[in-house]
mmCIF file of C-alpha atoms in Angstrom:
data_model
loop_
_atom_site.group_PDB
_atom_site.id
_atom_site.type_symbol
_atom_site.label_atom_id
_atom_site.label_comp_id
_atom_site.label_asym_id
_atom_site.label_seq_id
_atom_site.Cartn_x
_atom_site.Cartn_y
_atom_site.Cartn_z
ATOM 1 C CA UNK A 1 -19.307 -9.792 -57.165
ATOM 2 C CA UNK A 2 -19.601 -7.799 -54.066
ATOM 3 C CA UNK A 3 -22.409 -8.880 -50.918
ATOM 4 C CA UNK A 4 -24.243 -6.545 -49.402
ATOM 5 C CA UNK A 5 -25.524 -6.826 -45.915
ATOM 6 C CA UNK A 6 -28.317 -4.469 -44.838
ATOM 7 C CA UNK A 7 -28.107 -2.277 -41.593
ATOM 8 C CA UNK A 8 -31.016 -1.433 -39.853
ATOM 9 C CA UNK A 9 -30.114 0.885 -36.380
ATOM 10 C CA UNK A 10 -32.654 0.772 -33.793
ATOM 11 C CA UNK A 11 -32.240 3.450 -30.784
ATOM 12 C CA UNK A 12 -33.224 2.275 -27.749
ATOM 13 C CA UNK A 13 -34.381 4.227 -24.626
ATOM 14 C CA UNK A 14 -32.637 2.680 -20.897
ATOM 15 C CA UNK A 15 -36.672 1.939 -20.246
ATOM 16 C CA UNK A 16 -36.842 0.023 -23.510
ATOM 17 C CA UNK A 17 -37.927 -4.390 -23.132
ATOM 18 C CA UNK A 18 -36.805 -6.479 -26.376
ATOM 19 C CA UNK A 19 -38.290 -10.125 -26.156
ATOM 20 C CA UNK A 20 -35.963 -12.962 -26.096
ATOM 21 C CA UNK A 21 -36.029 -13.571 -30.426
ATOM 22 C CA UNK A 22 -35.700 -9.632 -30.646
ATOM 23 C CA UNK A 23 -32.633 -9.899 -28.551
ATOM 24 C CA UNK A 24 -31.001 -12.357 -30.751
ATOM 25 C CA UNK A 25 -31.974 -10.453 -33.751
ATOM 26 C CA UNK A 26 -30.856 -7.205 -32.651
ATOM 27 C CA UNK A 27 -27.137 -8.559 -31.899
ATOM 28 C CA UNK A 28 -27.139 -11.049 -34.539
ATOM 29 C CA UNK A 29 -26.244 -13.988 -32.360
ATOM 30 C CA UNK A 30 -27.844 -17.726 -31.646
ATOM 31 C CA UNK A 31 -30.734 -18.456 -29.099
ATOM 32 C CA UNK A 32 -28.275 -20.782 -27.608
ATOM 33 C CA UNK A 33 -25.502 -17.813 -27.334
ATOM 34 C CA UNK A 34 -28.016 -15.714 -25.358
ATOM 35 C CA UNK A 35 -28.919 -18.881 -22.960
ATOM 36 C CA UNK A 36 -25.514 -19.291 -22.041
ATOM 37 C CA UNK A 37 -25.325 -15.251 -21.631
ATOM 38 C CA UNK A 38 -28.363 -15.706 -19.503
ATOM 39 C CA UNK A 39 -26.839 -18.927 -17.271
ATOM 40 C CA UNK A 40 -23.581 -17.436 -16.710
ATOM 41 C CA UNK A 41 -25.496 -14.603 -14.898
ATOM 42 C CA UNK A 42 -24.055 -12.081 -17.945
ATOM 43 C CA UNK A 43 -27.394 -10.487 -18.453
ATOM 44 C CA UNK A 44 -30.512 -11.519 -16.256
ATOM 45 C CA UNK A 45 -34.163 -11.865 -18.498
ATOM 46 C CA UNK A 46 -37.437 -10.770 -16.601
ATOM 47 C CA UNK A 47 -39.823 -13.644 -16.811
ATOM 48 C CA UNK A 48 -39.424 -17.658 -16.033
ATOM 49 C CA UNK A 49 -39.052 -19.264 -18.793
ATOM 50 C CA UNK A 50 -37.120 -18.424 -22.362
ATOM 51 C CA UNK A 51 -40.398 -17.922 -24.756
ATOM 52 C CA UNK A 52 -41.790 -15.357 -22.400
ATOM 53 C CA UNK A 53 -37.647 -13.726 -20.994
ATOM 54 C CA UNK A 54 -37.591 -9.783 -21.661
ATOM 55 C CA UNK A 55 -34.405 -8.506 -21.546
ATOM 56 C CA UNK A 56 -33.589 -4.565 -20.431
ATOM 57 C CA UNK A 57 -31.811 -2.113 -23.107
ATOM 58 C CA UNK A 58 -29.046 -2.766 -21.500
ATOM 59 C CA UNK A 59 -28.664 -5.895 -22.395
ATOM 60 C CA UNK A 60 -27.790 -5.133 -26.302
ATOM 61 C CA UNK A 61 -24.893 -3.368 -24.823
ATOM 62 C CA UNK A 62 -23.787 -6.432 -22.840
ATOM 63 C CA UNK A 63 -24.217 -9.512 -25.478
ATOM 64 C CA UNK A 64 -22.493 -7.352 -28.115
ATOM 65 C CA UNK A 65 -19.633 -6.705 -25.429
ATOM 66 C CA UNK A 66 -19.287 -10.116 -24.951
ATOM 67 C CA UNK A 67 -19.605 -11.272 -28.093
ATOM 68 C CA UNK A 68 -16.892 -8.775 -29.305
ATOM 69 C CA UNK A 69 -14.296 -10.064 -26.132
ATOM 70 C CA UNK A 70 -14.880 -13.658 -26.716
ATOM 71 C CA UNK A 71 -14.184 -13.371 -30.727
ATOM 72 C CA UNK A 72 -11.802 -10.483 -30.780
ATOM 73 C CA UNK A 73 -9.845 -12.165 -27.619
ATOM 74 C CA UNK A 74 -10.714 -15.420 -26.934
ATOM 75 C CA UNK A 75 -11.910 -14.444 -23.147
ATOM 76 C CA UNK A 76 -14.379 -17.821 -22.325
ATOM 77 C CA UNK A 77 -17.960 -16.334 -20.583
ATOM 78 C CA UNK A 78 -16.706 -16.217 -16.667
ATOM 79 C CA UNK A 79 -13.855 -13.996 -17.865
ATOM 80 C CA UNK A 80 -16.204 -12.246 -19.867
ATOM 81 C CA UNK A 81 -18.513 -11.180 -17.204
ATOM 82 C CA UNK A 82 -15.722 -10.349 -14.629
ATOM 83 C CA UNK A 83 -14.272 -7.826 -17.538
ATOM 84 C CA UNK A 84 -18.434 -6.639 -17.997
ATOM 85 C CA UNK A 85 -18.533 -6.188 -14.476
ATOM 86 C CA UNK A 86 -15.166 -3.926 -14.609
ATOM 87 C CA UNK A 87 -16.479 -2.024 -17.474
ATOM 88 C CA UNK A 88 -19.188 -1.589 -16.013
ATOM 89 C CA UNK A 89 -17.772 -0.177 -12.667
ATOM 90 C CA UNK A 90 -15.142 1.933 -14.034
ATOM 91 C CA UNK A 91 -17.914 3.477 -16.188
ATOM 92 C CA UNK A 92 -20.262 4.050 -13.126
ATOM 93 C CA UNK A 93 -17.063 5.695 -11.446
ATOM 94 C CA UNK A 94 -16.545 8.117 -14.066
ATOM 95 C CA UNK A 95 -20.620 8.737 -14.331
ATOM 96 C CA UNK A 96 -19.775 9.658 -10.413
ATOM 97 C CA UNK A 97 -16.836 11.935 -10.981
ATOM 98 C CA UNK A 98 -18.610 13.628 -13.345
ATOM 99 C CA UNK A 99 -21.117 14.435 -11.352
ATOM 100 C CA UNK A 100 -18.812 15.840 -8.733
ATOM 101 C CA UNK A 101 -16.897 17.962 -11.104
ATOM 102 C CA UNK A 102 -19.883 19.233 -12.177
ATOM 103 C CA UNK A 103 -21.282 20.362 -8.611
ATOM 104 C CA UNK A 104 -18.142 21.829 -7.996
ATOM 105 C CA UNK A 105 -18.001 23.882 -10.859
ATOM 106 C CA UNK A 106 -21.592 25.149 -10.005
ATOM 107 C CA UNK A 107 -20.595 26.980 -7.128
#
């Protein structure tokens, strides 16, 4: 007999908070998963203490990332968050390029 897992797909705006349980939820991982996340500096929670930590939209982006590199390749969390920080670089680069392309084909 086949399982079935429901989907639910949740957009989320950049400006967007998700508490620390709505985190987990939303990438399907372990409180513990996100608190090493968290003290490996791969996303960074507003707030001082876990049961009141807010975490940006971004974040979602990030723990699924990681989560994907550590299963799919076996990276442990500092590699992890060198390879974010690359990503995330190379993808503020092209946001850059783009730009100038753009202004240069406005003229």
């Amino acid at each position: 007999m086949a399982h079935h897992k429901d989907l639910t797909i949740t957009i989320l705006e950049e400006e967007d908070r998700l508490s620390f349980g709505e985190l987990c939820r939303a990438c399907d991982v372990s409180a513990e998963y996100v608190i090493q996340l968290v003290d490996e500096g791969l996303i960074e929670p507003s707030g001082q203490e876990p049961t009141r930590w807010s975490f940006s939209a971004n974040a979602v982006r990030r723990v699924q990332a990681a989560r994907r590199l550590q299963q799919d390749m076996e990276i442990n969390l500092p590699g992890i968050a060198l390879a974010l920080d690359l990503l995330d670089e190379v993808r503020e680069l092209r946001d850059r390029i783009r730009a100038l392309e753009q202004r240069y084909e406005d003229r």
